[in-house]
């Protein structure tokens, strides 16, 4: 990796992205593993007393006192929290991302080229096909397997790269509560979950090099939750000439990008099979406790629903990124001719690879 950054031609970030994107790359020694932190990693302090154990339980999380949180040298404001979820609670978020959140009035990539009546119930149209699915790549993909992104709350306009006041739908209350507890534990009291982008990855997927800067308030953190198969995440600098740091993201892991790390280039070059060698990570095989606390946002999943989710996750990863778009009391600027219409790449990545608006091919989201 160090040799790659010295080569001419492409910028340093793009060279490392291409290196890890290769299917035959087996040398992953340069990838930071937070389950075995090295010299580049240090323990981060959390605001333990700011989130009650009861509120953590209600969000499906362990008490904050039991979390481990890490930072990376030279990345102020970056926080990595290895799986803080209670046993079985990841299943709720997976089910929501597959069964509930793609429903109307939320928006997904399939809405761009399918009639509205065709995308009303992706789960209902896909569950039997997914449950019966074998290992053959020749089998047709279900609609859920064609899902690439879903937007929540303030819906991102992919052409203008902006949010607007007139294109907004209610943000899911359970996801807002989870996000607020995590943000508070990281020192961001009053965080408001106003926009979400859900990404659905498969083993041939990637997410292009980009910066999340469309939100009007950059003082609030960006929260990222991962479920399912693992991935390599690249975190760079303010310029693409700065070589990024590679790290693993496993099921249940949470990343918080804040402060000076809020506007750094980042990307996902590759999705990797679960390192445990089993079809699904062991944390997803754990059953949910039968006695949920009063007011819990976590719901029990039926065995039937989880069978569909588990089959989907055998070759997939789901990522939820949650943002606060506006500061307290802030409003969107007046836009001339704004009509709230959503524009997006047909089925490509929800971020552009470069300023020439190069789109990733449909299979690489």
CSV table of C-alpha atoms in Angstrom, one decimal:
chain,number,residue,atom,x,y,z
A,1,UNK,CA,0.0,0.0,0.0
A,2,UNK,CA,2.8,2.4,0.8
A,3,UNK,CA,4.4,1.7,-2.6
A,4,UNK,CA,1.1,2.4,-4.3
A,5,UNK,CA,0.9,5.9,-2.8
A,6,UNK,CA,4.2,6.8,-4.4
A,7,UNK,CA,3.3,5.9,-7.9
A,8,UNK,CA,2.5,8.6,-10.4
A,9,UNK,CA,-0.7,9.2,-12.3
A,10,UNK,CA,-3.7,8.6,-10.1
A,11,UNK,CA,-4.1,10.4,-6.7
A,12,UNK,CA,-3.1,8.4,-3.6
A,13,UNK,CA,-6.7,7.7,-2.5
A,14,UNK,CA,-7.7,6.3,-5.9
A,15,UNK,CA,-4.6,4.1,-6.1
A,16,UNK,CA,-5.4,2.5,-2.7
A,17,UNK,CA,-9.1,2.2,-3.6
A,18,UNK,CA,-8.1,0.2,-6.7
A,19,UNK,CA,-5.6,-1.9,-4.7
A,20,UNK,CA,-8.3,-3.1,-2.3
A,21,UNK,CA,-10.9,-3.3,-5.0
A,22,UNK,CA,-9.0,-6.2,-6.7
A,23,UNK,CA,-10.7,-9.5,-6.1
A,24,UNK,CA,-7.4,-11.4,-5.7
A,25,UNK,CA,-5.9,-9.2,-3.0
A,26,UNK,CA,-5.2,-11.4,0.0
A,27,UNK,CA,-2.7,-9.3,1.8
A,28,UNK,CA,-4.9,-7.3,4.2
A,29,UNK,CA,-2.2,-6.7,6.9
A,30,UNK,CA,-2.4,-3.0,6.3
A,31,UNK,CA,-6.1,-2.9,7.3
A,32,UNK,CA,-6.8,-1.7,10.8
A,33,UNK,CA,-8.8,-4.3,12.9
A,34,UNK,CA,-10.5,-2.7,15.9
A,35,UNK,CA,-10.9,-6.2,17.4
A,36,UNK,CA,-7.1,-6.2,17.8
A,37,UNK,CA,-6.2,-2.5,18.0
A,38,UNK,CA,-2.6,-1.6,16.9
A,39,UNK,CA,-0.3,1.4,17.5
A,40,UNK,CA,-2.4,3.7,15.3
A,41,UNK,CA,-5.5,3.1,17.5
A,42,UNK,CA,-6.3,4.7,20.9
A,43,UNK,CA,-9.2,4.4,23.3
A,44,UNK,CA,-11.8,7.2,23.0
A,45,UNK,CA,-13.7,8.6,26.0
A,46,UNK,CA,-17.5,8.4,25.9
A,47,UNK,CA,-20.1,10.4,27.8
A,48,UNK,CA,-21.2,7.5,29.9
A,49,UNK,CA,-23.5,9.3,32.3
A,50,UNK,CA,-25.4,11.1,29.4
A,51,UNK,CA,-27.3,8.0,28.3
A,52,UNK,CA,-29.2,6.0,31.0
A,53,UNK,CA,-28.9,2.2,30.9
A,54,UNK,CA,-32.7,2.2,30.4
A,55,UNK,CA,-32.5,4.4,27.2
A,56,UNK,CA,-29.6,2.3,25.9
A,57,UNK,CA,-31.7,-0.9,26.5
A,58,UNK,CA,-34.7,0.7,24.8
A,59,UNK,CA,-32.5,1.3,21.7
A,60,UNK,CA,-31.2,-2.3,21.8
A,61,UNK,CA,-27.8,-1.3,23.0
A,62,UNK,CA,-25.6,-2.4,25.9
A,63,UNK,CA,-25.1,0.1,28.7
A,64,UNK,CA,-22.6,2.8,27.4
A,65,UNK,CA,-20.2,1.8,30.3
A,66,UNK,CA,-19.7,-1.5,28.5
A,67,UNK,CA,-19.0,-0.1,25.1
A,68,UNK,CA,-15.5,0.1,23.7
A,69,UNK,CA,-14.7,3.2,21.6
A,70,UNK,CA,-11.6,3.9,19.6
A,71,UNK,CA,-10.0,6.8,17.7
A,72,UNK,CA,-7.3,6.9,15.1
A,73,UNK,CA,-4.2,9.1,15.3
A,74,UNK,CA,-4.3,12.0,12.9
A,75,UNK,CA,-8.1,11.7,12.6
A,76,UNK,CA,-9.6,14.0,15.3
A,77,UNK,CA,-13.3,13.5,15.7
A,78,UNK,CA,-13.4,10.0,14.3
A,79,UNK,CA,-14.9,7.4,16.7
A,80,UNK,CA,-15.2,3.6,16.1
A,81,UNK,CA,-17.5,1.6,18.3
A,82,UNK,CA,-17.2,-2.2,17.8
A,83,UNK,CA,-20.7,-3.8,18.0
A,84,UNK,CA,-22.4,-2.4,21.1
A,85,UNK,CA,-25.8,-4.0,20.3
A,86,UNK,CA,-27.5,-6.4,22.7
A,87,UNK,CA,-27.9,-10.0,21.6
A,88,UNK,CA,-30.5,-10.3,18.9
A,89,UNK,CA,-31.1,-6.6,18.5
A,90,UNK,CA,-29.2,-6.2,15.2
A,91,UNK,CA,-32.0,-8.4,13.6
A,92,UNK,CA,-34.5,-5.6,14.2
A,93,UNK,CA,-32.5,-3.1,12.2
A,94,UNK,CA,-31.9,-5.6,9.4
A,95,UNK,CA,-35.6,-6.3,9.2
A,96,UNK,CA,-36.5,-2.6,9.2
A,97,UNK,CA,-34.0,-1.9,6.3
A,98,UNK,CA,-35.5,-4.7,4.2
A,99,UNK,CA,-39.1,-4.8,5.1
A,100,UNK,CA,-40.2,-1.4,6.5
A,101,UNK,CA,-37.9,1.4,5.4
A,102,UNK,CA,-38.1,0.8,1.7
A,103,UNK,CA,-41.9,1.3,1.8
A,104,UNK,CA,-43.5,4.5,0.7
A,105,UNK,CA,-43.3,7.4,1.3
A,106,UNK,CA,-39.6,6.7,1.5
A,107,UNK,CA,-37.7,6.6,-1.8
A,108,UNK,CA,-35.4,3.9,-3.3
A,109,UNK,CA,-33.4,3.4,-6.5
A,110,UNK,CA,-36.1,1.2,-8.0
A,111,UNK,CA,-38.6,4.1,-8.0
A,112,UNK,CA,-36.5,5.7,-10.8
A,113,UNK,CA,-37.4,3.2,-13.5
A,114,UNK,CA,-40.4,1.2,-12.2
A,115,UNK,CA,-44.1,2.2,-11.9
A,116,UNK,CA,-45.1,3.2,-8.4
A,117,UNK,CA,-47.4,0.2,-7.9
A,118,UNK,CA,-44.4,-2.1,-8.6
A,119,UNK,CA,-42.4,-0.8,-5.7
A,120,UNK,CA,-45.1,-0.5,-3.0
A,121,UNK,CA,-44.2,-3.9,-1.4
A,122,UNK,CA,-40.7,-5.0,-2.2
A,123,UNK,CA,-40.6,-7.4,0.7
A,124,UNK,CA,-43.9,-9.1,-0.2
A,125,UNK,CA,-42.8,-9.6,-3.8
A,126,UNK,CA,-39.4,-10.9,-2.8
A,127,UNK,CA,-39.7,-13.0,0.3
A,128,UNK,CA,-40.7,-16.3,-1.2
A,129,UNK,CA,-38.1,-16.0,-4.0
A,130,UNK,CA,-35.4,-15.2,-1.4
A,131,UNK,CA,-36.3,-18.0,0.9
A,132,UNK,CA,-36.1,-20.6,-1.9
A,133,UNK,CA,-32.9,-19.1,-3.4
A,134,UNK,CA,-30.0,-21.5,-3.9
A,135,UNK,CA,-26.4,-20.8,-4.6
A,136,UNK,CA,-26.7,-20.5,-8.4
A,137,UNK,CA,-25.7,-17.1,-9.8
A,138,UNK,CA,-28.0,-17.8,-12.8
A,139,UNK,CA,-31.2,-17.4,-10.7
A,140,UNK,CA,-33.0,-14.1,-11.3
A,141,UNK,CA,-32.6,-11.5,-8.6
A,142,UNK,CA,-35.5,-10.6,-6.5
A,143,UNK,CA,-36.5,-6.9,-6.2
A,144,UNK,CA,-34.9,-6.7,-2.7
A,145,UNK,CA,-31.7,-7.9,-4.2
A,146,UNK,CA,-31.9,-5.1,-6.8
A,147,UNK,CA,-32.3,-2.6,-4.0
A,148,UNK,CA,-29.3,-0.3,-3.9
A,149,UNK,CA,-30.4,2.7,-1.7
A,150,UNK,CA,-33.2,4.1,0.3
A,151,UNK,CA,-33.5,7.7,1.5
A,152,UNK,CA,-35.3,8.8,4.7
A,153,UNK,CA,-36.4,12.1,6.1
A,154,UNK,CA,-35.0,14.9,4.0
A,155,UNK,CA,-34.5,13.2,0.7
A,156,UNK,CA,-31.1,13.7,-1.0
A,157,UNK,CA,-31.3,15.1,-4.6
A,158,UNK,CA,-28.6,13.2,-6.5
A,159,UNK,CA,-28.3,15.7,-9.3
A,160,UNK,CA,-28.1,18.9,-7.3
A,161,UNK,CA,-26.4,17.2,-4.3
A,162,UNK,CA,-28.8,19.1,-2.0
A,163,UNK,CA,-31.6,18.6,0.5
A,164,UNK,CA,-34.7,20.8,0.3
A,165,UNK,CA,-37.6,21.8,2.6
A,166,UNK,CA,-40.2,20.6,0.1
A,167,UNK,CA,-38.9,17.1,-0.2
A,168,UNK,CA,-39.2,15.6,3.2
A,169,UNK,CA,-41.1,12.6,4.7
A,170,UNK,CA,-41.3,11.6,8.4
A,171,UNK,CA,-38.1,10.1,9.7
A,172,UNK,CA,-38.5,6.6,11.4
A,173,UNK,CA,-38.9,7.1,15.1
A,174,UNK,CA,-37.1,4.0,16.1
A,175,UNK,CA,-34.0,4.9,14.0
A,176,UNK,CA,-34.1,8.4,15.3
A,177,UNK,CA,-34.1,7.2,18.9
A,178,UNK,CA,-31.1,4.8,18.2
A,179,UNK,CA,-29.2,7.6,16.5
A,180,UNK,CA,-29.8,10.1,19.3
A,181,UNK,CA,-28.5,7.7,22.0
A,182,UNK,CA,-25.3,7.0,20.0
A,183,UNK,CA,-24.7,10.6,19.3
A,184,UNK,CA,-25.3,11.6,22.9
A,185,UNK,CA,-22.9,8.9,24.2
A,186,UNK,CA,-20.3,10.4,21.8
A,187,UNK,CA,-20.8,13.9,23.3
A,188,UNK,CA,-23.4,15.3,20.9
A,189,UNK,CA,-26.4,16.1,23.0
A,190,UNK,CA,-29.4,17.4,21.0
A,191,UNK,CA,-28.5,15.5,17.8
A,192,UNK,CA,-31.5,15.3,15.5
A,193,UNK,CA,-31.8,12.5,13.0
A,194,UNK,CA,-33.2,14.3,10.0
A,195,UNK,CA,-31.9,12.4,6.9
A,196,UNK,CA,-30.8,8.9,6.3
A,197,UNK,CA,-29.3,7.0,3.4
A,198,UNK,CA,-29.4,3.3,3.5
A,199,UNK,CA,-27.0,1.4,1.2
A,200,UNK,CA,-27.4,-2.2,0.2
A,201,UNK,CA,-24.1,-3.9,-0.8
A,202,UNK,CA,-23.3,-7.3,-2.3
A,203,UNK,CA,-20.0,-9.0,-2.7
A,204,UNK,CA,-19.3,-7.2,-6.0
A,205,UNK,CA,-20.3,-3.8,-4.6
A,206,UNK,CA,-18.3,-0.7,-3.8
A,207,UNK,CA,-18.9,2.9,-2.8
A,208,UNK,CA,-17.0,5.5,-4.6
A,209,UNK,CA,-14.7,8.1,-3.2
A,210,UNK,CA,-16.6,11.1,-1.8
A,211,UNK,CA,-17.2,13.6,1.0
A,212,UNK,CA,-20.5,14.1,2.8
A,213,UNK,CA,-20.9,17.8,2.7
A,214,UNK,CA,-24.5,18.5,1.5
A,215,UNK,CA,-25.8,18.9,5.0
A,216,UNK,CA,-26.1,22.6,6.0
A,217,UNK,CA,-24.8,21.9,9.6
A,218,UNK,CA,-21.4,20.3,9.7
A,219,UNK,CA,-21.0,20.7,13.4
A,220,UNK,CA,-23.2,17.6,13.9
A,221,UNK,CA,-21.7,14.1,13.4
A,222,UNK,CA,-22.3,11.6,10.7
A,223,UNK,CA,-23.4,8.2,12.1
A,224,UNK,CA,-22.8,5.0,10.3
A,225,UNK,CA,-24.2,1.5,11.2
A,226,UNK,CA,-23.2,-1.7,9.5
A,227,UNK,CA,-25.0,-5.1,9.4
A,228,UNK,CA,-24.3,-8.4,7.7
A,229,UNK,CA,-21.1,-9.2,5.8
A,230,UNK,CA,-17.9,-7.2,6.5
A,231,UNK,CA,-16.2,-4.5,4.4
A,232,UNK,CA,-13.1,-2.5,4.0
A,233,UNK,CA,-13.6,1.2,4.7
A,234,UNK,CA,-11.1,3.9,3.6
A,235,UNK,CA,-10.8,7.1,5.5
A,236,UNK,CA,-8.6,9.8,3.9
A,237,UNK,CA,-7.9,13.5,4.2
A,238,UNK,CA,-9.3,16.8,2.9
A,239,UNK,CA,-7.5,16.2,-0.4
A,240,UNK,CA,-7.4,13.0,-2.5
A,241,UNK,CA,-3.7,13.3,-2.7
A,242,UNK,CA,-3.6,12.2,1.0
A,243,UNK,CA,-3.3,8.4,1.3
A,244,UNK,CA,-6.3,6.9,3.3
A,245,UNK,CA,-6.3,4.5,6.2
A,246,UNK,CA,-8.0,1.2,5.6
A,247,UNK,CA,-10.1,-0.5,8.3
A,248,UNK,CA,-12.5,-3.4,8.7
A,249,UNK,CA,-16.2,-2.8,9.4
A,250,UNK,CA,-18.0,-5.8,10.8
A,251,UNK,CA,-21.7,-6.5,11.6
A,252,UNK,CA,-22.9,-4.2,14.4
A,253,UNK,CA,-20.0,-1.8,14.2
A,254,UNK,CA,-20.7,1.9,14.4
A,255,UNK,CA,-18.6,4.8,13.1
A,256,UNK,CA,-19.0,8.4,14.0
A,257,UNK,CA,-17.4,11.1,11.9
A,258,UNK,CA,-17.3,14.5,13.6
A,259,UNK,CA,-15.2,17.6,14.0
A,260,UNK,CA,-12.2,17.7,11.7
A,261,UNK,CA,-13.1,14.1,10.4
A,262,UNK,CA,-16.6,15.2,9.4
A,263,UNK,CA,-15.5,16.4,5.9
A,264,UNK,CA,-12.9,13.8,5.0
A,265,UNK,CA,-12.8,11.7,1.8
A,266,UNK,CA,-13.9,8.2,2.4
A,267,UNK,CA,-15.0,5.1,0.4
A,268,UNK,CA,-15.8,1.4,0.5
A,269,UNK,CA,-13.8,-0.5,-2.1
A,270,UNK,CA,-14.8,-4.0,-1.1
A,271,UNK,CA,-17.2,-6.2,0.7
A,272,UNK,CA,-15.7,-9.2,2.4
A,273,UNK,CA,-17.2,-12.5,3.6
A,274,UNK,CA,-17.7,-12.8,7.3
A,275,UNK,CA,-14.1,-13.5,8.7
A,276,UNK,CA,-15.5,-16.2,11.1
A,277,UNK,CA,-15.9,-18.4,8.0
A,278,UNK,CA,-19.6,-19.0,8.6
A,279,UNK,CA,-22.5,-17.9,6.4
A,280,UNK,CA,-23.5,-15.1,8.9
A,281,UNK,CA,-21.5,-13.5,11.8
A,282,UNK,CA,-22.2,-15.2,15.1
A,283,UNK,CA,-23.7,-11.9,16.5
A,284,UNK,CA,-26.6,-12.3,14.1
A,285,UNK,CA,-27.3,-15.9,15.2
A,286,UNK,CA,-28.1,-14.7,18.7
A,287,UNK,CA,-31.8,-14.7,19.7
A,288,UNK,CA,-33.5,-11.6,21.1
A,289,UNK,CA,-34.4,-11.6,24.8
A,290,UNK,CA,-38.1,-12.4,25.4
A,291,UNK,CA,-38.5,-9.6,27.9
A,292,UNK,CA,-37.9,-6.3,26.2
A,293,UNK,CA,-37.9,-3.1,28.4
A,294,UNK,CA,-40.9,-0.9,28.6
A,295,UNK,CA,-40.8,1.6,25.7
A,296,UNK,CA,-38.3,-0.4,23.6
A,297,UNK,CA,-38.1,0.5,20.0
A,298,UNK,CA,-36.9,-3.0,19.2
A,299,UNK,CA,-39.5,-5.5,17.9
A,300,UNK,CA,-39.3,-9.3,17.9
A,301,UNK,CA,-38.9,-10.7,14.3
A,302,UNK,CA,-40.8,-13.8,13.4
A,303,UNK,CA,-38.8,-16.8,12.4
A,304,UNK,CA,-40.3,-16.5,8.9
A,305,UNK,CA,-39.1,-12.9,8.6
A,306,UNK,CA,-35.7,-13.6,9.9
A,307,UNK,CA,-35.2,-16.6,7.5
A,308,UNK,CA,-35.7,-14.1,4.6
A,309,UNK,CA,-33.3,-11.6,6.2
A,310,UNK,CA,-30.7,-14.2,6.9
A,311,UNK,CA,-30.8,-15.5,3.3
A,312,UNK,CA,-30.4,-12.0,2.0
A,313,UNK,CA,-27.4,-11.3,4.3
A,314,UNK,CA,-25.5,-14.4,3.3
A,315,UNK,CA,-24.2,-12.4,0.4
A,316,UNK,CA,-24.9,-8.8,1.4
A,317,UNK,CA,-24.2,-5.9,3.8
A,318,UNK,CA,-26.5,-3.1,4.9
A,319,UNK,CA,-25.2,0.3,6.0
A,320,UNK,CA,-27.3,3.1,7.5
A,321,UNK,CA,-25.8,6.6,7.5
A,322,UNK,CA,-27.7,9.1,9.6
A,323,UNK,CA,-27.3,12.9,9.4
A,324,UNK,CA,-28.6,16.1,10.9
A,325,UNK,CA,-29.1,18.5,8.0
A,326,UNK,CA,-30.0,21.7,9.7
A,327,UNK,CA,-28.8,23.3,12.9
A,328,UNK,CA,-31.4,24.3,15.6
A,329,UNK,CA,-33.5,27.1,14.1
A,330,UNK,CA,-31.8,26.9,10.7
A,331,UNK,CA,-33.8,27.0,7.5
A,332,UNK,CA,-33.1,26.0,3.9
A,333,UNK,CA,-32.1,28.9,1.6
A,334,UNK,CA,-34.6,30.0,-0.9
A,335,UNK,CA,-34.2,28.1,-4.2
A,336,UNK,CA,-35.4,29.4,-7.5
A,337,UNK,CA,-37.3,26.9,-9.5
A,338,UNK,CA,-37.0,24.2,-6.9
A,339,UNK,CA,-39.7,21.5,-7.4
A,340,UNK,CA,-38.5,18.9,-5.0
A,341,UNK,CA,-38.2,16.3,-7.7
A,342,UNK,CA,-35.7,13.5,-6.9
A,343,UNK,CA,-33.0,12.9,-9.4
A,344,UNK,CA,-30.5,10.1,-9.1
A,345,UNK,CA,-28.1,7.8,-11.0
A,346,UNK,CA,-30.1,4.9,-12.5
A,347,UNK,CA,-28.8,2.2,-10.2
A,348,UNK,CA,-25.2,3.3,-9.6
A,349,UNK,CA,-23.5,4.5,-6.4
A,350,UNK,CA,-25.3,7.3,-4.6
A,351,UNK,CA,-22.0,9.2,-4.7
A,352,UNK,CA,-20.0,10.4,-7.7
A,353,UNK,CA,-16.6,9.0,-8.2
A,354,UNK,CA,-15.2,12.4,-9.4
A,355,UNK,CA,-16.2,15.8,-10.6
A,356,UNK,CA,-17.0,14.6,-14.1
A,357,UNK,CA,-20.0,12.8,-12.6
A,358,UNK,CA,-18.7,9.4,-13.5
A,359,UNK,CA,-21.2,6.8,-12.4
A,360,UNK,CA,-20.4,3.4,-11.1
A,361,UNK,CA,-21.9,0.6,-13.1
A,362,UNK,CA,-25.2,-0.8,-11.8
A,363,UNK,CA,-23.6,-3.8,-10.0
A,364,UNK,CA,-21.2,-1.7,-7.9
A,365,UNK,CA,-23.1,0.3,-5.4
